[in-house]
Amino acid sequence: MVMKMQKNWWKEAVVYQIYPRSFMDSNGDGIGDLNGITSKLDYLKELGVDVIWLSPVYQSPNDDNGYDISNYQAIMKEFGTMEDFDRMLAGIHERGMRLVMDLVVNHTSDEHPWFVESRSSKENPYRDYYIWREGKDGGAPNNWGSCFSGSAWQYDEATDMYYLHLFSKKQPDLNWDNPKVRGEVFSMMDWWCRKGIDGFRMDVISLISKKPGLPETKLPEGALYGDPGCANGPHVHEYLQEMNREVLSRYDLMTVGECAGVTIEEAKKYASLDGKELNMVFQFEHVELGDGSLGKWTDKRFPFREFRQVMSSWQRELSGKAWNSLFLGNHDQPRSVSRFGNDGPGYREISAKMLGTFLHMMQGTPYVYQGEELGMTNCPFPGMEAFRDIESINAFNELTGAGKAAPEDMMRYLLLRSRDNARTPMQWDGSENAGFTKGEPWIMVNPNYQEINAERELADENSVFHYYKKLIALRKQEKVMVYGSYELLEPEHESLYVYTRTLQEADSQEEKCQGCSLLVICNFTERETPYEIPEQFAAAEILIGNYQRREVPENIMVQPYEALVLKMGGKE
Ligand code: GLC
Ligand code: CA
């Protein structure tokens, strides 16, 4: 028997990620804020997105731009007030959109009152909220390294012990094995749900259950520190099921877990369609391909064939079991057009549209990162002093300091891979500072803002913006984009990524889309390539494409970075 696909609003939605610090500044202090976001809600409505995911806006000393939270129930001063938040939320809901909040609970800030208490004495009731250990042989308790360089342990004089921080030393890890910690987190989440938010994006949630005994790990050759290997720890599913019972299941939410180190097998548990844990996860396999001995710090271009293989396995293997989230960029990744497309003047727009088509036609919920809908590019930072990101700065210092990379090489890697590429201000118009602020922006504006900006693209119906708008609108109309099953064609092709989407019979009856299927052809290179359209699609219509084609011959010459989607069936 053919099973009908279960329908859910979060499967049909398109999510737009806002990095508030860089989105829109309303008061001229150079820092984006909540009132700035509120002033741009009509823009997002025009684009047609359904859900806004807001990177953290809670009170924070900003060691890691808000991912270090000192009060989960207060708004960061630079971003505004709780009244501003409520107004923004109402504005989102009035426009029929929903809001997903960033939930950062693997760690807090070291300025969070729990940690201030915890570090004050060994007997303090909050001591066990964090992970404290005695030193070993006059040094850290083990050889684990932090994701932001250096040891994952920080010595604390007050009690002569070390605390664990998988990220910066101002981001101590919470001890999730302590039921009180879980209780506090759940009631905080419940407080936000009662306020009316519509979901959570859960920061590095795969890391919350640490390896029992916190064992030393084998040092890879030449490495300074070992990998803590805390992903998918022994109790992570138990804790998420508890969270689901206590909070998530009581509301109509969308949940997505950021799951560093997740495998397909693990993702099937986190995002199982039975709804016991989360709706979907972010996996990183496709954005980590090609990483080398210095991790992400490399100038190697992504390997297209492996990329296609990885994307296809996630599509195939989660099908009918779990749900994918689809992304090529976010606030931790370089700009997608620079990385997977071609940001040179000749191909920037066309390749940005191709990447959008490629992603939005896959099975899963698509995420658009702010500025991606304009085809915003990586930024030519002139030198180290232009960077703001703690990960980039620490990595530069550590790797050049230890002689692992020459400064000029490291600089080249940063220009390609630094998170700051995605964090330069949103480009609204051609006026000073791209219309982002009347003051001095906290991070430089990409100098290409006069050419690439929202005002210009809104006025040009052939822009990347209007193409994205069309892609998003099509999703509302063509259920095959959401629920169709995926099949890869041409698995060995050196330039083309070709796949089909097909509605199962049961779904196609319900959607009045008998025999509905899509053929998606994407050229990931600037090489022209002949391609023979499969017979099944001989009479198909063009659903969308980034070249001005009116009809499709049986043998087409696929153009540089061309994307073309053909649709069969569905006519009355
Ligand atoms: C996640 C966030 C990233 C942050 C880190 C620590 O990966 O996306 O921006 O630095 O967690 O919270
Ligand atoms: Ca501001």
XYZ file of C-alpha atoms and ligand atoms in Angstrom:
585
model
C 0.000 0.000 0.000
C 1.237 3.495 -0.775
C 1.410 5.586 2.363
C 0.154 9.111 2.214
C 2.677 11.728 3.224
C 1.713 13.397 6.468
C 1.082 17.114 5.896
C 2.464 19.760 8.261
C 2.719 23.531 7.946
C 6.432 23.508 8.708
C 7.039 21.206 5.752
C 5.300 23.643 3.429
C 6.994 26.728 4.873
C 10.008 28.710 3.720
C 12.138 30.058 6.563
C 14.076 33.323 6.461
C 16.975 33.726 8.879
C 17.653 37.137 10.385
C 20.984 37.934 12.003
C 19.675 40.906 13.974
C 22.981 42.669 14.501
C 23.367 43.097 10.751
C 19.802 43.386 9.492
C 18.587 46.947 10.081
C 19.615 49.666 12.534
C 16.766 51.962 13.585
C 18.591 54.373 15.916
C 21.930 55.104 14.313
C 24.205 53.321 16.795
C 25.532 51.103 14.006
C 23.943 47.938 15.403
C 20.871 46.290 13.930
C 17.903 46.076 16.306
C 14.338 44.871 16.791
C 12.687 48.090 15.628
C 14.828 47.820 12.525
C 13.414 44.353 11.896
C 9.856 45.579 12.474
C 10.413 48.294 9.888
C 11.315 45.651 7.302
C 8.517 43.148 7.835
C 6.724 44.312 4.701
C 9.852 43.506 2.736
C 9.782 39.941 4.067
C 6.081 39.655 3.372
C 6.731 40.797 -0.179
C 9.360 38.080 -0.561
C 6.715 35.638 0.640
C 8.494 33.780 3.434
C 6.381 32.083 6.103
C 8.694 31.850 9.073
C 11.372 34.107 10.480
C 14.184 32.507 12.449
C 15.801 35.110 14.605
C 19.379 34.579 15.752
C 19.663 35.311 19.512
C 18.286 38.612 20.802
C 18.633 37.876 24.526
C 20.743 39.772 27.011
C 24.366 38.987 26.301
C 27.857 40.398 26.760
C 28.363 39.536 23.064
C 31.506 37.513 23.245
C 29.960 35.456 20.421
C 27.337 37.941 19.170
C 24.478 36.805 21.376
C 25.265 33.076 21.419
C 26.494 33.695 24.971
C 23.354 34.475 26.950
C 23.337 36.060 30.397
C 19.539 36.313 30.724
C 17.157 34.193 28.654
C 14.134 36.304 29.512
C 15.467 39.756 28.693
C 16.298 41.472 25.413
C 19.847 42.586 24.643
C 20.078 46.316 25.349
C 21.518 47.152 21.929
C 18.569 45.391 20.290
C 15.804 47.162 22.207
C 13.271 46.255 24.878
C 10.718 43.526 25.556
C 8.043 45.986 24.348
C 9.910 46.280 21.048
C 9.959 42.498 20.909
C 6.221 42.219 21.525
C 5.545 44.787 18.815
C 7.750 42.926 16.376
C 6.052 39.609 17.181
C 2.612 41.168 16.707
C 3.747 42.647 13.386
C 4.961 39.233 12.243
C 1.704 37.557 13.207
C -0.427 40.310 11.660
C 1.236 39.581 8.354
C 0.522 35.881 8.654
C 4.135 34.950 9.340
C 5.593 33.057 12.289
C 8.600 33.512 14.534
C 11.170 30.898 15.484
C 13.571 31.836 18.286
C 17.157 30.704 18.675
C 17.511 28.516 21.747
C 21.089 28.449 23.005
C 21.158 26.001 25.902
C 24.258 23.886 25.431
C 25.960 26.723 27.282
C 25.255 30.102 28.863
C 27.382 33.191 29.211
C 29.854 33.181 32.113
C 27.915 36.289 33.183
C 24.674 34.350 33.601
C 23.653 34.385 37.306
C 23.732 30.548 37.356
C 27.389 30.589 36.430
C 28.250 33.473 38.735
C 26.799 31.356 41.550
C 28.334 28.154 40.266
C 31.886 29.430 40.226
C 31.609 31.068 43.643
C 32.133 27.890 45.693
C 32.147 24.112 45.473
C 29.158 23.939 47.798
C 26.998 26.414 45.942
C 23.620 24.926 44.894
C 24.388 25.971 41.305
C 27.797 24.260 41.268
C 26.461 21.249 39.428
C 24.719 23.339 36.765
C 28.061 23.355 34.914
C 30.850 20.876 34.312
C 33.708 21.273 36.804
C 36.786 19.050 37.070
C 40.099 19.001 38.929
C 43.188 19.692 36.841
C 45.576 16.907 35.865
C 49.375 17.077 36.135
C 49.240 20.817 36.607
C 47.126 21.332 33.486
C 43.631 20.903 32.071
C 41.598 17.794 33.013
C 41.913 16.377 29.493
C 43.165 17.256 26.003
C 39.896 18.474 24.514
C 40.034 21.550 22.293
C 37.423 24.274 22.017
C 35.654 24.976 18.716
C 37.015 28.499 19.029
C 40.689 27.455 19.480
C 42.660 26.645 22.625
C 41.739 24.201 25.364
C 38.083 23.442 26.108
C 38.894 23.938 29.803
C 39.278 27.160 31.714
C 41.009 27.301 35.069
C 39.070 29.176 37.731
C 41.035 30.458 40.673
C 38.161 30.845 43.146
C 37.830 27.077 43.617
C 41.050 25.906 41.982
C 39.163 23.837 39.388
C 38.451 23.901 35.666
C 35.146 24.316 33.838
C 34.297 22.938 30.405
C 33.558 25.238 27.483
C 33.211 23.656 24.037
C 33.075 27.203 22.626
C 34.683 30.367 24.069
C 35.710 30.582 27.697
C 32.811 32.978 28.146
C 30.448 30.158 27.097
C 30.578 27.540 29.900
C 28.723 24.304 29.054
C 25.626 23.495 31.056
C 25.446 20.133 32.767
C 22.401 18.539 31.142
C 22.781 15.438 33.293
C 21.492 17.565 36.152
C 17.661 17.355 36.147
C 17.464 20.850 37.659
C 19.189 22.293 34.596
C 16.703 20.573 32.315
C 13.820 21.811 34.443
C 15.054 25.417 34.277
C 15.525 25.256 30.523
C 12.088 23.745 29.969
C 10.303 26.337 32.056
C 12.162 29.146 30.268
C 11.072 27.653 26.931
C 7.530 27.412 28.181
C 7.614 31.098 29.098
C 8.484 32.010 25.497
C 5.825 29.677 24.131
C 3.205 31.323 26.294
C 4.325 34.630 24.822
C 3.213 33.241 21.484
C 6.377 32.395 19.580
C 6.114 29.649 16.992
C 9.182 27.522 17.438
C 12.832 27.044 18.270
C 16.050 26.631 16.373
C 18.221 24.780 18.858
C 21.849 25.786 18.906
C 24.360 22.875 18.852
C 21.730 20.718 20.512
C 23.563 17.551 19.455
C 26.310 18.381 21.961
C 24.321 18.537 25.208
C 24.999 15.000 26.423
C 28.732 14.723 27.091
C 30.750 11.540 26.817
C 30.626 9.727 30.157
C 33.871 10.184 32.083
C 35.026 12.903 29.665
C 37.803 10.687 28.280
C 40.993 11.959 26.606
C 40.879 11.597 22.845
C 43.599 10.566 20.472
C 45.394 13.580 19.088
C 45.406 13.624 15.296
C 48.981 14.014 14.022
C 50.255 17.528 14.501
C 47.071 18.662 16.262
C 47.283 20.910 19.295
C 44.088 19.602 20.916
C 41.774 16.621 20.658
C 38.212 16.582 19.418
C 35.804 16.305 22.385
C 33.540 14.149 20.218
C 30.457 15.098 22.216
C 28.033 14.923 19.303
C 25.043 12.601 19.723
C 26.002 11.654 23.277
C 24.389 8.804 25.210
C 21.413 10.735 26.644
C 20.705 13.305 23.947
C 17.579 11.569 22.637
C 16.272 10.928 26.120
C 16.669 14.638 26.994
C 15.012 15.798 23.788
C 12.109 13.423 24.311
C 11.728 14.828 27.792
C 11.778 18.361 26.340
C 9.197 17.295 23.817
C 6.880 15.867 26.495
C 7.354 18.806 28.854
C 7.162 21.690 26.385
C 7.157 21.136 22.643
C 4.168 18.799 22.398
C 1.955 21.293 24.205
C 2.190 23.919 21.465
C 2.000 24.068 17.690
C 5.690 24.674 17.039
C 8.341 24.261 14.439
C 11.589 22.867 15.814
C 14.944 22.489 14.138
C 18.026 21.180 15.862
C 21.432 22.447 14.845
C 23.212 19.118 14.946
C 26.955 19.368 14.566
C 28.324 15.896 13.843
C 24.954 14.356 13.034
C 24.869 11.298 10.780
C 21.907 10.146 8.713
C 21.217 7.390 11.230
C 21.199 9.894 14.091
C 19.074 12.379 12.151
C 16.392 9.736 11.786
C 16.129 9.745 15.575
C 16.261 13.517 16.136
C 13.775 14.296 13.390
C 11.737 11.130 13.227
C 8.298 11.703 11.712
C 6.704 10.137 14.781
C 7.215 13.561 16.406
C 8.912 12.390 19.614
C 11.822 14.815 19.360
C 12.274 17.572 16.752
C 10.765 18.334 13.351
C 14.079 18.527 11.515
C 17.816 19.006 11.921
C 20.543 21.030 10.300
C 23.240 18.631 9.146
C 26.647 19.857 8.000
C 28.014 17.118 5.821
C 27.543 19.077 2.607
C 29.174 22.259 3.914
C 32.127 20.443 5.463
C 33.155 18.610 2.307
C 36.642 19.488 1.223
C 37.736 20.622 4.668
C 41.403 19.808 5.163
C 44.022 19.366 7.864
C 43.210 22.825 9.261
C 39.502 22.056 9.257
C 37.459 24.697 7.493
C 40.525 26.884 6.898
C 41.324 25.976 3.334
C 41.035 27.488 -0.112
C 39.882 24.283 -1.737
C 36.676 24.629 -3.719
C 33.836 22.302 -2.725
C 33.960 18.918 -4.511
C 30.865 18.876 -6.726
C 30.539 15.106 -7.111
C 30.734 14.385 -3.405
C 28.376 17.253 -2.755
C 25.793 15.702 -5.048
C 26.310 12.324 -3.418
C 25.878 13.718 0.089
C 22.781 15.760 -0.769
C 21.278 12.748 -2.490
C 21.840 10.373 0.410
C 20.135 12.775 2.798
C 17.234 13.121 0.383
C 16.882 9.389 -0.160
C 17.470 8.146 3.324
C 15.321 10.540 5.297
C 12.451 10.066 2.877
C 9.378 8.809 4.697
C 11.308 8.627 7.993
C 12.428 12.123 8.942
C 12.495 15.597 7.425
C 15.365 17.593 5.892
C 16.172 21.225 6.388
C 17.724 22.709 3.283
C 20.398 25.377 3.448
C 23.535 26.520 1.664
C 24.286 29.496 3.885
C 23.700 30.894 7.350
C 25.461 33.188 9.832
C 28.237 30.599 10.311
C 28.927 29.973 6.640
C 30.375 32.096 3.863
C 27.945 33.500 1.292
C 26.484 30.662 -0.761
C 26.869 32.328 -4.158
C 30.579 32.894 -3.495
C 31.075 29.365 -2.319
C 28.866 27.137 -4.465
C 28.157 29.477 -7.363
C 30.230 32.177 -8.993
C 30.275 35.710 -7.595
C 32.144 37.200 -10.552
C 30.205 39.957 -12.332
C 29.212 37.764 -15.290
C 27.680 34.934 -13.330
C 26.679 36.193 -9.912
C 22.977 36.631 -10.550
C 22.528 33.631 -12.742
C 24.372 31.301 -10.363
C 22.547 32.692 -7.312
C 19.265 31.847 -9.043
C 20.544 28.391 -9.948
C 21.470 27.653 -6.328
C 18.070 28.860 -5.138
C 16.330 26.616 -7.656
C 18.501 23.652 -6.752
C 17.699 24.010 -3.049
C 14.025 24.950 -3.157
C 13.180 22.059 -5.462
C 14.562 19.476 -3.016
C 12.560 17.681 -0.368
C 12.761 19.473 2.976
C 12.141 22.922 4.410
C 14.222 25.610 2.650
C 16.041 28.301 4.625
C 16.960 31.654 3.100
C 19.724 33.511 4.924
C 19.364 37.299 4.919
C 20.805 38.801 1.744
C 20.888 35.471 -0.068
C 17.703 36.589 -1.849
C 19.773 39.493 -3.248
C 22.738 37.340 -4.198
C 24.955 39.048 -1.600
C 28.583 37.926 -1.776
C 31.609 37.353 0.444
C 33.322 40.542 1.571
C 36.826 41.668 0.577
C 37.981 42.405 4.156
C 41.161 44.472 3.780
C 42.992 43.019 6.801
C 42.689 41.256 10.148
C 41.488 44.432 11.862
C 38.318 44.341 9.762
C 37.174 41.011 11.220
C 34.866 40.851 14.238
C 34.182 37.127 14.614
C 35.765 35.418 17.611
C 36.205 32.140 15.720
C 38.053 33.845 12.847
C 40.275 35.980 15.040
C 41.197 33.140 17.399
C 41.894 30.753 14.533
C 44.155 33.282 12.829
C 46.119 33.862 16.008
C 46.374 30.226 16.994
C 47.292 28.809 13.581
C 49.754 31.523 12.577
C 51.180 31.626 16.122
C 51.850 27.880 16.116
C 53.350 28.051 12.632
C 50.576 25.883 11.186
C 49.685 28.450 8.544
C 51.449 31.491 7.080
C 49.559 34.720 7.748
C 48.949 35.383 4.064
C 47.563 31.870 3.581
C 45.350 32.191 6.620
C 44.084 35.522 5.315
C 43.145 33.868 2.026
C 41.253 31.156 3.884
C 39.416 33.721 5.994
C 38.284 35.633 2.926
C 36.742 32.423 1.632
C 35.449 30.837 4.821
C 35.107 33.337 7.680
C 31.692 33.648 9.278
C 32.032 37.429 8.967
C 31.374 37.094 5.225
C 27.741 36.466 6.084
C 27.609 39.088 8.822
C 28.268 42.296 6.903
C 25.215 44.567 6.951
C 22.176 43.802 4.850
C 22.319 45.894 1.685
C 19.080 47.864 1.523
C 19.928 50.602 -0.950
C 22.745 52.531 -2.613
C 22.993 55.248 0.027
C 25.809 55.471 2.561
C 26.284 52.256 4.569
C 23.857 50.542 2.220
C 20.945 52.115 4.091
C 21.664 49.838 7.064
C 22.590 52.588 9.518
C 22.956 56.337 9.823
C 25.901 55.750 12.154
C 29.137 53.813 12.049
C 28.341 50.137 11.320
C 29.754 47.607 13.808
C 31.317 45.693 10.929
C 32.212 46.971 7.483
C 29.656 47.144 4.702
C 30.481 45.125 1.606
C 31.779 47.699 -0.927
C 29.559 46.223 -3.650
C 26.372 47.637 -2.076
C 25.723 50.157 -4.829
C 25.348 47.365 -7.311
C 23.776 44.759 -5.018
C 20.927 46.068 -2.883
C 17.268 45.489 -2.149
C 15.979 48.756 -3.599
C 17.556 48.051 -6.962
C 16.406 44.459 -7.039
C 12.833 45.276 -6.072
C 12.702 47.571 -9.088
C 14.103 44.987 -11.499
C 11.798 42.122 -12.306
C 14.727 39.978 -13.487
C 16.586 40.302 -10.206
C 17.613 37.534 -7.844
C 14.998 38.885 -5.411
C 12.134 38.446 -7.852
C 13.388 35.002 -8.779
C 13.373 33.952 -5.114
C 9.925 35.429 -4.743
C 8.749 33.271 -7.593
C 10.387 30.140 -6.164
C 8.696 30.752 -2.826
C 5.312 31.371 -4.445
C 5.633 28.193 -6.512
C 6.005 26.161 -3.349
C 2.513 27.264 -2.317
C 1.102 26.169 -5.614
C 3.008 22.984 -6.396
C 2.671 20.430 -3.643
C 5.045 18.182 -5.534
C 7.819 20.582 -4.461
C 6.997 19.799 -0.850
C 5.863 16.206 -0.812
C 7.244 14.670 -3.986
C 9.838 11.947 -3.643
C 13.376 12.526 -4.885
C 15.328 10.639 -7.468
C 18.802 11.460 -8.719
C 19.473 11.184 -12.465
C 22.901 11.358 -14.109
C 24.791 10.467 -10.927
C 28.169 10.736 -12.690
C 27.703 13.919 -14.706
C 30.590 16.328 -14.229
C 28.647 19.607 -14.451
C 24.968 18.889 -14.109
C 22.954 18.047 -11.035
C 19.728 16.502 -12.342
C 16.919 15.081 -10.255
C 13.199 14.444 -10.304
C 10.434 14.924 -7.765
C 7.327 12.791 -8.010
C 4.106 12.785 -6.035
C 3.018 9.378 -4.799
C -0.306 8.261 -6.177
C -2.223 8.808 -2.948
C -0.889 12.353 -2.598
C -1.346 13.180 -6.226
C -5.068 12.367 -6.070
C -5.550 14.589 -3.104
C -3.628 17.409 -4.749
C -5.417 16.920 -8.082
C -2.009 16.451 -9.558
C -2.266 13.120 -11.314
C 1.167 11.910 -12.333
C 2.759 15.128 -11.200
C 6.506 15.200 -11.463
C 9.313 17.691 -11.838
C 12.599 17.453 -13.663
C 15.236 19.734 -12.168
C 18.363 20.460 -14.185
C 21.121 22.566 -12.609
C 24.469 23.387 -14.143
C 27.004 23.956 -11.368
C 29.691 25.104 -13.800
C 30.250 27.738 -16.451
C 30.605 25.043 -19.116
C 27.842 24.688 -21.711
C 26.674 21.098 -21.644
C 24.413 19.103 -23.953
C 21.665 17.160 -22.242
C 18.960 14.890 -23.533
C 15.623 15.403 -21.820
C 14.213 12.052 -20.613
C 11.312 10.909 -22.752
C 8.902 11.035 -19.867
C 9.297 14.833 -19.849
C 8.992 15.324 -23.609
C 5.689 17.184 -23.313
C 6.469 18.952 -20.066
C 5.947 22.643 -19.402
C 8.603 24.998 -18.038
C 7.874 25.713 -14.394
C 10.774 28.080 -13.762
C 14.253 28.751 -15.086
C 16.995 31.356 -14.912
C 17.400 31.787 -18.694
C 14.678 33.127 -20.945
C 13.647 29.855 -22.520
C 10.231 29.553 -24.132
C 10.436 25.951 -25.145
C 12.699 23.046 -24.520
C 14.032 20.950 -27.365
C 14.620 17.274 -26.786
C 18.369 17.881 -26.849
C 19.180 21.035 -25.023
C 22.426 22.870 -24.579
C 22.425 23.658 -20.890
C 23.886 27.130 -20.397
C 26.458 28.204 -17.761
C 24.860 27.963 -14.304
C 21.513 27.340 -15.906
C 18.642 26.049 -13.803
C 15.560 24.673 -15.485
C 12.538 22.967 -13.956
C 10.084 21.057 -16.116
C 6.714 19.872 -14.909
C 4.622 16.949 -16.103
C 0.992 16.306 -15.322
C -1.378 18.182 -13.094
C -3.432 19.768 -15.851
C -7.218 19.468 -15.559
C 26.252 27.557 16.792
C 25.937 28.942 16.280
C 27.212 29.723 16.225
C 27.758 29.814 17.622
C 27.922 28.445 18.255
C 28.082 28.553 19.736
O 27.042 26.840 15.922
O 25.279 28.870 15.062
O 27.039 30.995 15.670
O 28.992 30.466 17.603
O 26.808 27.618 18.055
O 26.890 28.960 20.333
Ca 20.580 50.118 16.700
